[in-house]
Structure formats: structure tokens, C-alpha cells
XYZ file of C-alpha atoms in Angstrom:
777
model
C 42.863 135.762 83.057
C 42.001 132.982 80.650
C 43.228 129.445 80.108
C 42.697 127.147 77.164
C 44.067 124.345 75.009
C 46.945 124.945 72.647
C 44.789 124.521 69.491
C 42.277 127.124 70.672
C 44.968 129.681 71.398
C 47.285 129.082 68.449
C 48.230 132.716 68.157
C 49.319 132.696 71.796
C 51.527 129.725 71.084
C 52.931 131.733 68.206
C 53.683 134.574 70.577
C 55.495 132.232 72.918
C 57.427 130.542 70.138
C 58.436 133.954 68.891
C 59.872 134.655 72.300
C 61.628 131.310 72.231
C 63.014 132.259 68.853
C 64.653 135.210 70.547
C 66.327 132.712 72.825
C 67.779 130.977 69.806
C 69.807 134.103 69.177
C 71.730 133.118 72.276
C 73.218 130.293 70.243
C 74.728 132.761 67.814
C 77.678 133.338 70.134
C 81.001 131.581 70.184
C 81.019 130.435 73.773
C 79.635 127.345 75.534
C 77.708 129.522 77.972
C 75.336 130.483 75.145
C 74.290 126.931 74.452
C 71.012 126.886 76.369
C 68.593 127.969 73.614
C 66.257 125.893 71.385
C 67.672 124.301 68.244
C 68.335 127.070 65.718
C 66.992 124.934 62.867
C 63.519 124.398 64.364
C 63.050 127.152 66.976
C 60.434 124.835 68.465
C 60.470 124.725 72.280
C 60.111 121.293 73.811
C 56.565 121.643 75.183
C 54.434 118.643 76.267
C 51.319 117.897 74.211
C 49.058 118.343 77.225
C 50.559 121.671 78.268
C 48.087 124.424 79.157
C 48.535 128.056 78.196
C 47.839 130.889 80.625
C 47.431 134.493 79.459
C 47.114 137.630 81.547
C 46.654 141.105 80.030
C 44.841 144.333 80.777
C 43.071 144.203 77.398
C 42.468 141.527 74.742
C 41.193 142.703 71.294
C 40.250 140.796 68.133
C 39.744 143.039 65.034
C 37.761 141.158 62.365
C 38.415 143.835 59.712
C 42.193 143.827 60.034
C 42.322 140.190 61.206
C 44.592 141.082 64.102
C 44.661 139.721 67.624
C 46.114 142.139 70.164
C 46.931 141.765 73.869
C 47.766 145.041 75.621
C 49.019 146.148 79.006
C 51.223 143.991 81.261
C 50.956 140.995 78.931
C 52.043 137.740 80.584
C 52.115 134.374 78.841
C 53.020 131.150 80.683
C 53.212 128.037 78.564
C 55.147 124.797 79.008
C 57.667 126.334 81.372
C 58.279 129.426 79.203
C 57.271 132.842 80.503
C 56.910 135.832 78.189
C 56.277 139.394 79.382
C 55.694 142.475 77.174
C 53.598 145.637 77.049
C 51.863 144.479 73.834
C 51.739 141.341 71.677
C 50.063 141.411 68.238
C 49.423 138.697 65.644
C 48.434 139.578 62.029
C 46.564 136.682 60.439
C 46.818 138.192 56.948
C 50.586 138.661 56.839
C 51.472 135.885 59.220
C 53.631 138.283 61.231
C 53.849 138.418 65.003
C 55.156 141.453 66.852
C 55.844 142.298 70.471
C 56.681 145.696 71.921
C 57.950 147.250 75.118
C 60.125 145.730 77.823
C 60.032 142.240 76.352
C 61.342 139.540 78.694
C 61.453 135.810 78.064
C 62.358 133.359 80.841
C 63.238 129.912 79.508
C 62.771 126.660 81.481
C 66.566 126.567 81.788
C 66.483 129.880 83.674
C 68.039 132.015 80.944
C 66.545 135.502 80.611
C 66.249 137.217 77.205
C 65.289 140.879 76.886
C 64.382 143.107 73.938
C 62.518 146.304 73.032
C 60.913 145.151 69.784
C 60.366 141.796 68.087
C 59.007 140.914 64.630
C 58.761 137.335 63.369
C 57.122 135.431 60.532
C 54.593 132.796 61.608
C 56.849 129.960 60.398
C 59.756 131.487 62.373
C 62.041 131.200 59.336
C 62.805 134.907 59.513
C 62.631 137.479 62.255
C 64.127 140.487 63.961
C 64.753 141.528 67.588
C 65.827 145.028 68.556
C 67.978 145.943 71.620
C 68.695 142.322 72.504
C 70.099 141.415 75.941
C 70.633 137.926 77.372
C 71.543 136.748 80.877
C 72.321 133.040 81.292
C 72.098 130.865 84.383
C 75.889 130.462 84.476
C 76.183 134.255 84.927
C 77.277 135.285 81.455
C 75.840 138.238 79.557
C 75.298 139.048 75.894
C 74.033 142.291 74.382
C 73.485 143.374 70.768
C 71.861 146.313 69.076
C 69.785 143.857 67.045
C 69.370 140.206 66.225
C 68.045 138.840 62.921
C 67.199 135.409 61.545
C 67.345 135.044 57.759
C 67.003 132.297 55.169
C 65.619 129.966 57.796
C 69.126 128.890 58.820
C 71.248 131.883 59.804
C 71.146 133.991 62.947
C 72.949 137.352 62.843
C 73.874 139.568 65.769
C 74.898 143.140 65.068
C 77.322 145.007 67.348
C 77.430 142.196 69.922
C 79.174 142.334 73.305
C 79.824 139.270 75.510
C 81.230 138.963 79.024
C 81.125 136.685 82.064
C 80.308 138.296 85.403
C 80.000 135.938 88.366
C 80.402 138.687 91.018
C 77.475 140.564 89.440
C 75.123 138.056 91.100
C 75.870 139.668 94.474
C 77.316 143.023 93.386
C 75.436 144.550 90.431
C 77.927 147.439 90.243
C 80.854 145.114 89.533
C 82.337 145.436 86.058
C 84.081 142.476 84.454
C 87.725 142.992 83.540
C 87.198 141.710 80.009
C 84.662 141.547 77.217
C 84.439 140.475 73.571
C 82.988 142.811 70.967
C 82.169 141.944 67.363
C 80.504 143.920 64.619
C 78.755 140.782 63.383
C 78.251 137.300 64.787
C 76.727 134.794 62.357
C 75.558 131.308 63.291
C 74.739 128.895 60.471
C 72.330 126.130 61.489
C 73.191 124.049 58.432
C 76.981 124.075 58.766
C 76.844 124.267 62.589
C 79.432 127.030 62.654
C 79.738 130.481 64.212
C 81.639 133.271 62.501
C 82.915 136.410 64.231
C 83.603 139.379 62.018
C 85.809 142.303 63.070
C 85.999 141.114 66.672
C 88.239 142.442 69.438
C 89.058 141.298 72.931
C 89.139 144.047 75.566
C 90.591 144.189 79.088
C 90.193 147.131 81.458
C 88.214 148.793 78.662
C 91.174 148.653 76.279
C 91.413 146.446 73.185
C 94.328 144.017 73.468
C 93.579 141.685 70.536
C 91.899 142.153 67.167
C 90.503 139.299 65.075
C 89.354 140.208 61.535
C 87.467 136.920 61.145
C 87.154 133.709 63.108
C 84.966 130.675 62.481
C 84.393 128.045 65.197
C 81.913 125.181 65.799
C 78.629 126.135 67.457
C 77.242 124.671 70.678
C 75.639 121.695 68.888
C 79.124 120.385 68.015
C 80.507 118.697 71.108
C 83.936 117.828 69.687
C 85.739 119.089 66.610
C 89.329 119.011 65.435
C 91.251 122.242 65.674
C 93.861 124.274 67.533
C 93.554 124.760 71.289
C 94.746 127.687 73.362
C 98.526 128.086 73.205
C 100.581 127.439 76.329
C 103.721 129.225 77.424
C 106.549 128.403 79.785
C 109.987 129.434 80.904
C 112.660 127.339 82.598
C 116.187 128.408 83.365
C 117.952 125.839 81.162
C 115.198 125.218 78.636
C 114.457 128.820 77.766
C 111.138 130.312 76.755
C 108.674 127.850 75.286
C 105.417 128.133 73.375
C 103.124 125.148 72.816
C 100.361 125.115 70.187
C 98.205 122.006 70.848
C 96.070 120.589 68.052
C 93.046 118.474 68.936
C 91.854 115.553 66.776
C 88.250 114.379 67.211
C 88.741 110.897 65.754
C 85.487 109.247 66.812
C 82.882 109.591 69.567
C 84.993 107.313 71.768
C 88.464 108.356 70.575
C 90.460 111.565 70.392
C 94.047 112.745 70.413
C 96.132 115.844 71.040
C 99.432 116.722 69.410
C 101.406 119.425 71.240
C 104.511 120.778 69.507
C 106.643 123.061 71.685
C 109.411 125.410 70.584
C 112.052 126.035 73.285
C 114.502 128.859 72.691
C 117.436 127.016 74.286
C 116.731 123.361 73.451
C 114.786 123.277 70.202
C 111.628 121.429 69.185
C 109.756 119.190 71.649
C 106.895 117.096 70.282
C 104.316 115.514 72.561
C 101.237 113.508 71.654
C 98.401 111.916 73.598
C 95.800 109.403 72.377
C 92.663 108.609 74.372
C 90.194 105.768 73.908
C 87.075 105.299 76.018
C 85.255 102.006 76.519
C 81.935 101.284 78.187
C 83.711 100.340 81.407
C 86.922 102.389 81.329
C 89.482 104.247 79.268
C 93.057 104.023 77.960
C 95.552 106.842 77.450
C 98.754 106.596 75.422
C 101.366 109.391 75.529
C 104.685 109.938 73.792
C 107.168 112.804 73.696
C 110.608 113.434 72.263
C 113.228 116.101 71.590
C 116.636 116.324 69.967
C 118.347 118.741 72.378
C 119.845 121.735 70.665
C 122.037 122.889 73.549
C 122.654 120.129 76.149
C 125.837 121.859 77.359
C 123.783 124.253 79.525
C 122.916 121.392 81.879
C 125.103 120.416 84.829
C 128.053 118.216 83.919
C 128.017 114.455 84.478
C 124.235 114.217 84.222
C 121.961 112.410 81.796
C 120.493 115.824 80.924
C 123.835 116.821 79.462
C 124.962 113.540 77.946
C 121.848 112.796 75.917
C 120.988 114.439 72.592
C 117.782 112.668 71.605
C 115.465 112.157 74.557
C 111.966 110.759 74.703
C 109.383 108.726 76.555
C 106.301 106.561 76.031
C 103.653 106.274 78.755
C 100.263 104.638 79.123
C 97.503 104.703 81.695
C 94.390 102.562 81.828
C 91.460 102.301 84.221
C 88.665 99.752 83.924
C 85.692 98.997 86.151
C 85.138 95.261 85.719
C 81.990 95.431 87.856
C 80.832 97.596 90.782
C 83.319 95.846 93.100
C 86.345 95.080 90.906
C 88.754 97.416 89.094
C 91.791 96.864 86.898
C 94.353 99.350 85.603
C 97.930 100.382 84.965
C 100.216 103.416 84.915
C 103.541 102.833 83.153
C 106.276 104.966 81.593
C 109.419 104.111 79.619
C 111.973 106.799 78.724
C 115.327 106.996 76.962
C 117.051 108.251 80.116
C 116.085 108.588 83.748
C 115.347 112.335 83.879
C 113.667 113.377 80.623
C 110.088 113.761 81.903
C 111.224 115.608 85.033
C 113.527 117.996 83.178
C 110.877 118.926 80.610
C 108.108 119.112 83.225
C 105.741 116.723 81.458
C 102.408 116.966 83.227
C 101.768 114.005 85.533
C 105.136 112.400 84.760
C 107.581 114.756 86.481
C 107.639 113.356 90.022
C 110.990 112.638 91.657
C 110.030 108.945 91.653
C 107.480 107.732 89.133
C 105.761 104.563 90.361
C 104.945 102.318 87.405
C 102.260 99.872 88.428
C 99.639 97.391 87.279
C 96.807 96.549 89.654
C 93.670 94.493 90.234
C 91.541 95.427 93.237
C 88.212 94.447 94.696
C 86.164 95.623 97.656
C 83.219 93.791 99.185
C 81.136 94.245 102.281
C 83.352 92.030 104.403
C 86.543 91.571 102.396
C 89.079 93.396 100.248
C 91.584 92.242 97.624
C 94.495 94.128 96.063
C 97.086 92.728 93.636
C 99.819 95.062 92.329
C 103.142 95.050 90.507
C 105.570 97.980 90.892
C 108.600 99.380 89.120
C 110.047 102.636 90.475
C 111.583 105.045 87.961
C 113.956 107.357 89.851
C 114.352 110.630 87.954
C 117.643 111.999 89.293
C 119.875 112.699 86.229
C 122.415 110.055 87.283
C 123.864 108.804 83.963
C 124.401 105.265 85.324
C 120.943 104.926 86.956
C 122.472 103.726 90.206
C 119.560 104.667 92.452
C 117.026 103.196 90.055
C 118.879 99.873 89.913
C 118.742 99.772 93.713
C 114.961 100.075 93.659
C 112.895 96.946 94.058
C 110.759 95.455 91.333
C 107.912 94.281 93.522
C 104.652 92.364 93.355
C 102.235 92.410 96.272
C 98.930 90.765 97.119
C 96.801 91.907 100.055
C 93.579 90.257 101.147
C 91.474 90.882 104.239
C 88.346 88.993 105.207
C 86.032 89.635 108.157
C 83.783 86.705 109.026
C 80.187 87.979 108.703
C 78.841 86.042 111.680
C 80.169 86.588 115.233
C 82.591 83.927 116.440
C 82.287 83.325 120.193
C 80.533 86.666 120.328
C 83.447 88.536 118.758
C 84.834 89.598 115.398
C 87.145 87.233 113.491
C 89.321 88.593 110.676
C 91.892 86.989 108.381
C 94.696 89.009 106.768
C 96.940 87.659 103.997
C 99.929 89.296 102.298
C 102.266 87.993 99.599
C 105.272 90.113 98.603
C 107.866 89.298 95.970
C 110.905 91.582 95.535
C 113.747 91.630 93.003
C 116.580 94.186 92.589
C 119.888 94.491 90.710
C 122.142 96.203 93.258
C 122.463 96.329 97.022
C 120.818 99.440 98.406
C 123.004 100.387 101.339
C 124.504 103.379 103.084
C 127.150 103.768 105.762
C 126.749 105.570 109.070
C 128.878 105.433 112.171
C 131.338 103.078 110.481
C 128.798 100.359 109.646
C 126.587 99.657 106.652
C 122.811 99.755 106.581
C 121.067 97.667 103.906
C 117.728 98.993 102.684
C 117.662 96.150 100.185
C 119.819 93.276 98.958
C 120.628 92.256 95.399
C 118.604 89.243 94.346
C 115.072 88.182 95.146
C 112.866 87.235 98.075
C 109.248 86.148 98.515
C 107.211 86.226 101.709
C 103.770 84.707 102.414
C 102.074 86.022 105.545
C 98.722 85.006 106.999
C 97.234 86.249 110.267
C 94.019 85.466 112.132
C 92.709 87.902 114.753
C 89.743 87.606 117.126
C 88.513 90.355 119.443
C 85.380 91.083 121.428
C 84.216 94.111 123.395
C 82.627 93.951 126.864
C 81.153 96.846 128.817
C 81.118 96.012 132.490
C 79.018 97.781 135.140
C 80.424 101.194 135.860
C 81.351 101.901 132.231
C 84.679 100.049 131.968
C 85.238 98.824 128.382
C 87.254 95.596 128.061
C 88.456 94.217 124.720
C 90.229 90.835 124.795
C 92.199 89.859 121.697
C 93.809 86.707 120.299
C 95.988 86.614 117.182
C 98.024 83.993 115.335
C 100.394 84.684 112.473
C 102.666 82.621 110.230
C 105.270 83.526 107.573
C 107.034 81.537 104.862
C 110.097 83.097 103.179
C 111.921 82.316 99.946
C 115.429 83.740 100.162
C 117.589 84.195 97.066
C 119.520 87.351 97.957
C 123.205 88.113 98.160
C 124.350 87.957 101.782
C 125.169 91.427 103.134
C 128.914 91.952 103.399
C 129.931 93.619 106.641
C 126.593 93.066 108.388
C 127.224 92.485 112.093
C 123.933 90.679 112.723
C 123.039 87.022 112.269
C 121.732 86.981 108.693
C 119.741 83.922 107.583
C 121.701 82.268 104.752
C 119.316 79.397 104.029
C 117.179 79.362 100.891
C 113.980 79.451 102.945
C 112.732 80.317 106.402
C 109.558 80.187 108.476
C 108.392 82.044 111.560
C 105.270 82.342 113.690
C 103.775 84.616 116.318
C 100.969 84.078 118.850
C 99.487 87.024 120.744
C 97.045 87.324 123.631
C 95.976 90.837 124.529
C 93.578 92.854 126.631
C 92.602 96.501 126.341
C 90.819 98.441 129.088
C 89.264 101.877 128.581
C 87.318 103.875 131.127
C 85.578 106.889 129.541
C 84.810 109.659 132.034
C 82.434 112.399 130.907
C 82.448 115.720 132.742
C 80.097 118.555 131.852
C 79.723 122.131 133.002
C 77.319 124.872 132.038
C 79.654 125.929 129.239
C 81.709 122.881 128.255
C 81.961 119.116 127.832
C 85.074 117.075 128.666
C 85.831 113.433 127.894
C 88.736 111.752 129.723
C 89.641 108.245 128.619
C 92.428 106.349 130.429
C 93.615 103.441 128.267
C 95.699 100.420 129.261
C 96.794 97.552 127.018
C 98.789 94.409 127.622
C 100.037 91.984 124.959
C 101.663 88.662 125.821
C 103.640 86.919 123.092
C 106.893 85.005 122.484
C 110.103 86.443 121.053
C 110.271 87.428 117.399
C 111.596 84.522 115.316
C 114.764 85.264 113.303
C 114.752 88.849 114.543
C 117.078 90.888 112.344
C 118.087 87.854 110.277
C 115.630 88.403 107.414
C 115.354 91.123 104.737
C 113.379 94.206 105.791
C 111.695 95.753 102.766
C 108.432 97.258 104.084
C 109.085 98.017 107.771
C 111.936 100.500 107.435
C 110.061 103.745 108.012
C 109.253 103.799 111.695
C 108.385 106.750 113.938
C 107.126 106.165 117.466
C 104.534 108.793 118.380
C 101.045 109.196 119.821
C 99.394 107.908 116.634
C 100.770 104.363 117.050
C 101.087 104.231 120.853
C 98.128 101.836 121.117
C 98.938 99.664 118.082
C 99.361 95.936 118.707
C 102.266 95.790 116.247
C 103.970 99.145 115.869
C 106.117 98.185 112.862
C 104.847 99.766 109.636
C 104.838 96.607 107.497
C 104.942 92.807 107.497
C 108.702 92.138 107.331
C 109.195 92.777 111.055
C 107.000 91.415 113.864
C 106.853 92.980 117.295
C 107.785 90.243 119.780
C 107.974 90.023 123.552
C 105.348 91.070 126.074
C 104.427 94.754 126.190
C 102.085 97.137 127.979
C 100.844 100.512 126.681
C 99.450 103.150 129.033
C 97.967 106.497 128.122
C 95.277 109.105 128.519
C 93.094 110.553 125.755
C 91.177 113.810 126.255
C 88.664 115.782 124.206
C 87.105 119.064 125.275
C 84.382 121.158 123.646
C 83.351 124.630 124.804
C 80.207 126.585 123.980
C 82.289 129.504 122.673
C 83.626 127.259 119.881
C 86.969 126.293 121.438
C 87.962 122.642 120.984
C 90.796 120.799 122.732
C 92.299 117.357 122.112
C 95.318 115.519 123.448
C 96.950 112.126 123.970
C 99.842 111.285 126.277
C 101.347 107.945 127.121
C 104.219 105.519 127.433
C 104.992 101.938 126.415
C 106.710 99.269 128.550
C 108.580 96.141 127.486
C 107.616 93.494 130.073
C 109.492 90.379 129.019
C 111.250 88.438 126.289
C 113.436 89.947 123.582
C 112.639 93.553 122.653
C 112.250 93.624 118.849
C 113.028 97.349 118.764
C 116.377 96.709 120.482
C 117.289 93.971 117.990
C 119.422 95.019 115.027
C 118.188 94.298 111.536
C 119.543 95.280 108.113
C 118.397 98.905 108.580
C 118.180 99.115 112.384
C 114.504 99.995 112.103
C 113.930 100.210 115.862
C 117.202 101.896 116.813
C 116.876 105.291 118.519
C 113.111 104.957 118.167
C 112.354 105.461 121.860
C 111.102 101.877 122.202
C 114.460 100.107 122.440
C 114.516 100.238 126.253
C 112.221 98.597 128.792
C 110.490 101.918 129.443
C 109.862 103.895 126.314
C 110.150 107.616 125.779
C 107.036 109.664 126.503
C 104.889 110.484 123.484
C 102.065 112.942 123.236
C 100.107 115.255 121.049
C 97.829 118.174 121.710
C 95.745 120.500 119.640
C 93.519 123.518 120.091
C 91.057 125.040 117.620
C 89.770 128.551 118.268
C 86.609 130.020 116.719
C 88.578 132.924 115.218
C 90.310 130.519 112.781
C 93.490 129.976 114.796
C 94.589 126.377 115.418
C 97.705 124.931 117.033
C 98.815 121.300 116.933
C 101.917 119.757 118.403
C 103.299 116.253 118.813
C 106.471 115.282 120.607
C 108.601 112.431 121.886
C 110.411 113.229 125.134
C 113.364 111.312 126.545
C 112.222 109.174 129.471
C 115.259 110.165 131.559
C 115.622 113.927 131.213
C 112.514 114.864 129.164
C 114.702 116.291 126.397
C 112.992 116.564 123.032
C 113.834 113.651 120.761
C 111.366 114.589 118.057
C 108.751 117.300 117.736
C 106.352 118.612 115.128
C 104.495 121.854 115.801
C 102.173 123.683 113.451
C 100.372 126.981 113.784
C 97.580 127.795 111.358
C 95.285 130.771 110.944
C 92.395 131.026 108.488
C 90.837 134.467 108.239
C 88.742 136.368 105.747
C 91.762 138.184 104.285
C 94.799 136.482 105.775
C 95.775 132.848 106.131
C 99.069 131.315 107.162
C 100.636 128.091 108.354
C 103.929 127.710 110.185
C 105.425 124.257 110.802
C 108.486 123.483 112.890
C 110.082 120.026 112.846
C 112.978 118.909 115.020
C 114.542 115.425 115.009
C 117.373 114.611 117.370
C 120.316 112.667 115.959
C 119.653 108.945 115.444
C 123.117 107.635 114.565
C 122.135 103.964 114.802
C 119.212 104.529 112.451
C 121.093 106.663 109.952
C 120.604 110.288 111.013
C 124.054 111.395 112.146
C 123.168 114.984 113.122
C 120.234 116.864 114.568
C 117.752 118.024 111.959
C 115.573 121.116 112.319
C 113.414 122.682 109.642
C 110.957 125.544 109.500
C 108.299 125.656 106.798
C 105.933 128.549 106.307
C 103.263 129.613 103.857
C 101.026 132.673 103.898
C 98.489 134.445 101.723
C 97.066 137.952 102.150
C 94.062 139.360 100.280
C 94.905 143.060 100.316
C 91.926 144.058 98.162
C 88.838 142.405 96.753
C 90.046 139.630 94.414
C 93.741 140.627 94.791
C 96.164 138.502 96.817
C 99.860 138.036 97.464
C 101.240 134.736 98.751
C 104.567 133.110 99.480
C 106.326 130.184 101.124
C 109.773 129.276 102.370
C 111.605 126.312 103.835
C 114.502 127.127 106.160
C 117.099 124.609 107.345
C 117.872 125.710 110.903
C 120.944 123.476 111.207
C 122.583 124.773 108.044
C 121.142 128.244 108.593
C 120.088 128.509 104.974
C 116.981 128.657 102.817
C 116.409 125.421 100.949
C 113.327 126.632 99.041
C 111.445 129.894 98.721
C 108.833 131.405 96.466
C 106.433 134.303 96.098
C 103.330 134.854 94.024
C 100.703 137.426 93.136
C 97.162 136.720 91.960
C 93.809 138.179 90.950
C 90.699 135.966 91.094
C 87.098 137.104 90.668
C 86.018 133.657 89.400
C 85.638 135.017 85.865
C 89.230 136.120 85.477
C 92.167 134.441 87.182
C 95.676 135.819 86.874
C 98.691 134.657 88.847
C 102.457 134.906 88.577
C 104.850 132.834 90.703
C 108.604 132.827 91.242
C 110.202 129.845 92.989
C 113.823 129.046 93.808
C 115.293 125.749 95.001
C 118.665 125.584 96.711
C 118.537 121.929 97.733
C 121.079 120.244 95.476
C 119.775 116.818 96.463
C 116.502 117.526 94.682
C 118.056 116.601 91.312
C 116.122 119.205 89.371
C 117.567 120.538 86.127
C 116.462 124.112 86.883
C 117.394 126.030 90.036
C 114.628 128.579 89.658
C 111.490 129.043 87.630
C 108.802 131.600 86.836
C 105.217 130.618 86.177
C 102.140 132.556 85.164
C 98.509 131.739 84.496
C 95.721 133.684 82.823
C 92.239 132.168 82.801
C 89.028 133.624 81.378
C 85.901 131.745 82.383
C 84.109 130.229 79.363
C 87.049 131.172 77.104
C 90.108 129.194 78.141
C 93.217 128.931 80.248
C 96.746 130.069 79.355
C 99.726 128.776 81.354
C 103.301 129.988 81.401
C 105.210 127.377 83.366
C 104.059 125.995 86.724
C 102.035 128.251 89.034
C 101.877 125.875 92.002
C 103.955 126.924 94.996
C 105.319 124.625 97.709
C 103.061 124.844 100.745
C 99.903 125.631 98.720
C 97.441 123.172 97.236
């Protein structure tokens, strides 16, 4: 073995560079996976000036007569991260040609491996030839060609080339990819930065399915270039079959756009465009779409889908990072009617309710700030937009600050919220002969500020005591239409104030029990909160505290209401037990059980408000219903979780949620059962029971079938069901999905849909409709 400087061993450098030149042939392909080689115009590997060259060979010969340098037998060259192996390497000083023979292998610093049987290059690397070329890249793609040739100092030509991606081959060498690309000639031009395929064909399962006489695309050195993207396909019941041919515009390094015309067999021509602009601290996206419906009569009568001929939308989204702690952005959409984006399944804009918002947020070590404005676009095909006009136009400000230094040995925090709401129409519904007002026409503003102090003590014996003090104040501006027919005492003044003082104490006594095979933690918890009655209980608008479910997750909350518009008043005690168990065999257990008690004053949950938020909640009596949850995780992948609220008198189930999940190597499933007893005072007139299930079964390597359904047990009918079939070996993904919706309240234009997807790694992705299925992420 010998080592020396690069100048002393120039011919060895030539041998290495020749091998690197072989790697440049990798770039002659059409796919991003072949973009790891040296620049085709220079062939020069990026080797440090102080790099040392190491040569190992069985025999090293210098022939003065023929002026040839020859290394024979197990030749190994290691230089600057490149490794070249061959049976023989020869350099002819007269002709300036360098040749290598026999089992040639080049390993690049990137990890790519290039193989060949014979190599012949000029010493300036302008021209050369490699026979029986084979390349394996680090991202598990493969290229083979009968020969590779570099001519004119700027063109690389592959003859009879074959390309495929084969991720499973890394662990299963016998695996054969489902697809491959063959071309008689592949030509890369280093001057024009283009790659041309001649007489190419795409094969699946060994059969040609597409033939391309000639195709020219940008090479790997071109990051962005205008041109057509992969077509997309779709089918919807009332839209018909659609084909989209997107065209990409590379406007500038920081700007691009996509125009996506779609032809729909039943509705005509849909045009969609998207413009993107990137800044040093964020980006902006602008989208627009429109169609002049060819056949609106196929839609359901008395809907905006049917009444409108021309339909369109404009949307914009922006995100900016002002500094590491502050961010600003928006997400807004305006459309000609209230259901266009949902009906035509515009990506990211087809939710049942699209939340338009503008925000400014900041997060520090001890404080947070969030300022937002909302407008809710309800996409429900109602031609008069009644539900949308009932939605609030809202602005909110939230700020929380935790004092960095202890105050009296405890933690002091300050919470502030400002909410301003405006709406056009009363949002009300009737149940049991009386109206419930989710929102009133007009406007209201509320300023809330709360200070909380708490400190933790651990007394001898392990008892954990946490005293708490809190003070809160609210100022209201009231400019709303008084609710007609409301039985409560509604506040008719233009303004109102209220306050709340709370003193609390929490006691926890963790008990740890261990055995030879398990660990168990029992934690009895008791809380008591003393406070006055809620001011103006039920007399003020309730915008953000309407959704209320009493369960084990909020049993130990100081204020169990979900927002700021209601305050829990009166003295209350919460009692419960928390348990966690861990076993050496992998079994894990967890559970909480408890009850809440109203001790004195007026019970806020028994006080009517505009939506009866606390009615039938289980907290409206002095002794609450029992709440609990339990879960078990088994090492075989099976897990069960259940939560329930039981009537305090007869232990009847008032609400329950139970889920069963299994995750196995070939089979996975989840079954969820939900039961809610009638809550007539809250708005649920009848019992509600629903069963949701989803399952997937891998019946063969890479092949799976999956499905989901939602069954309404009260109505004894399926509200949603779907089934799908897929193949996924990470190089090729194919799936087809059928889904049907029977829930007429969903306001979708199509009752059923079929979706399909075909993805080839490194090539592209083709969609036909939506391939997501309810119950699957």
C-alpha cells in the first residue's frame, strides 16, 4: 500500500475522476433520484486541496517504453471520500486515455454506488465510455444501461436504459418492483440543462402500459421550471367525471403559480389558479376558482347549487414570523354563494364551516398573547344564507402572564380576555315549547381579567396541599336585541359588571404500592372552593360557554364552564380517586372516579341562561352524578377505554363513550360506542346512540382492505359507510375508495363518491377524487 500527495500521483487522481465521471451518467436520467452525481459540465469531484490518496493493488507497473502506468489485481483507490474498485486500472500518457476493467465499482461520498464492466475516458474527461452500467442510489432507486457515453464535452448518452425504484429491495433482494421505465436512449445536455427520452415506455407487471416517442424535461440542476404537471382525475355523482391538467409557472425564485383547468362531464369547465409568494420571514398564497355551470338542474331543488349559474371564489392565506416569538397571518375566503368550494371539493376550502381569520400571536417564557378576528362561512347550500347570518363575527384577545418570581412562596398568574361579537340574526332553536338562544342579533363586548395565586405544600406523611386564591372581574357592553320569549331575567341595560372571588384548597395523598410484578399508584383527591353567587347568572349573553359536558376530565376543574361568559358560583367540593397501574408483562391500567357537591349559595348549573348550558349536565343538583373513566392497554395491541356519567340516584347511564382498539401486524380496528340520554332542557329531546367502526386487514404483503361505518342505533340506519382497497410497497401506492353518506343534514351536494389514487415514488401522484375514508387518518 502506498500513500502520496495528489501532484505525485496525478494518474491516480485521473483514475478516480474517471470513476466519478461514471457517476455523472447518473444525472442523465429524468428523475430527481438521479441527482446525486458531480456536475456534468466539469466532472470534477469536490475534493479538498489537502486530501491524501491511498492506493492498494496486487501489482503496480510503470512501462517506460509504452508510457503506461498499470495497477493490477484487487485495485482499490480511496481519495477525498471517493472509493474506486476494479481488477485493473491503466493510464496511457501518450494518448491521454484512462481505462479500467473488471467488476468496476465506485462509491461516492453521497453513498451512491456505480458499477460497470469496462470504462474508457480521455484525460480531460470531455469524452468517455462505460460498458454495462448499473447505478444504485441512497434513496433506493436503480438504473441500468448497456452502455453510457459522454460526447462533445456536454452530452451524456445512455443506451437501452432501465430505471425503477425499489425500497423493499433493501430488506428483500428478491422483491421485484411493480413498475419500471425503459428507453432506447436517454440524452442529458449540460449546456441546455435538459434530459431527452427517446422511444421510452412505462411498464407495470412486466407489461408496457404507456409509450412515449420523445420527451424532454429539465435535468436535476433545474430546481423549478414552467410546464405541465401530472393530470388529476375525479368523479362526483352530480359533477360527473373530471380531468385536471395543472400548468406550473416558475415566475421567479421567490414566486410561482399554478393554473388548473378542469373539465367536468356534467358541469363544464372549472378554472382554478393559485399564486404563491415567499418572503424572508413568511409567505402569501392567493387562490381563485370559477365555473359557469352547464347543468345545475341535477342538484337538489331549493339550493344555491341549483340556483347559481356562475360560481366562484377568491381565497388568500398568509403566514409571517415577525421574530422568534411573534407571528402574524390570515386565512380568508370570499365566494359567490355559500356552497361553491364544498360542492366542487376545492382542496383545503371544502369544510362544512370555513373559519376566516386574521391573527397576531406571541409566546414568551412567562406570558402568551393571541389576538384574532373570525368570520364563519357556513357551506350548507341554503340560498338565503340563514345559518351563516346567525354566525358571529368575532374578535378576541387572550393574554396570560405568570409572574417570574414567587409571590408569598407561590405562583401568581394574570389572565385577560376581550371578546367582541356581532351578528345579523338571532340564532335560536325551540325545544320543549321554549326557545334557546345561541346568540342574539346585535353586538356585545366583554372584558375579563382574573388573578390567581396558588402554592403547593408537602406535609409529613406525603399529603400534598395546594391552597388557591382567585379574583375575577368582568365589564360588559350590551347592544343586542332582547330575546323574545325568554323566561329568564335578561339584562336590558347597555352595560353590566360582575365579579367573583374564590378561595380554594386541594388535598392529594399519593399512595404507592409495589409487588414483585407490578406498581400501583392510588391518589385520593379532595377539593373545596368557597365563593359567592354568580352575578347576573343567566341574564347575560352566553357565546363561549355553551358546549358543556361533565365528565372525569373536568371533575377537578375550579370553573367547569368551557369559556368566560359563564362563571361557576357558589361553594363546591370535588371528591375523587385516581389510579395508575403498571405490570411487568406490559399491561397498563388507569382510572378516575368521583363526584362533585354543591355546598352553598346559588348553583350556577341549576340557573337558566339563554342556552341552558348547565341543564341536565349532572351538576344541577346538590350532589352531582358520578363520573368516571377507565382504560386498559395490553401488550398484544388491544386497548379499551371507557368514560361514563351515572345517575346519582339509580346509577342509570346518562352518557357513555366506549372504545375498543386493536393494533396488530396484519389487522387493526377501532370500535366506538356513544350513548347520550335525552337532555330536553339542554336541547336533546331524545336519546342518542351511535356506533362507529373502522378496520383494516393486510391479507398479503403490501395488500390491504379497509372500511368504516357509522350506525345510528336510535334510527336503526347507517348514516355513513365506506370501503377501500389498497396496495402499498412504498414505491407504488394504489388505493380505491367508495363512500356513501345518508345523513341529509350534512348538506353535501353528492350522496356518494368514488376515489382512487396511484402514486409512483420519484415519478408523481395521480388522484381520482378523494381517497380519505371517515375513521382513517
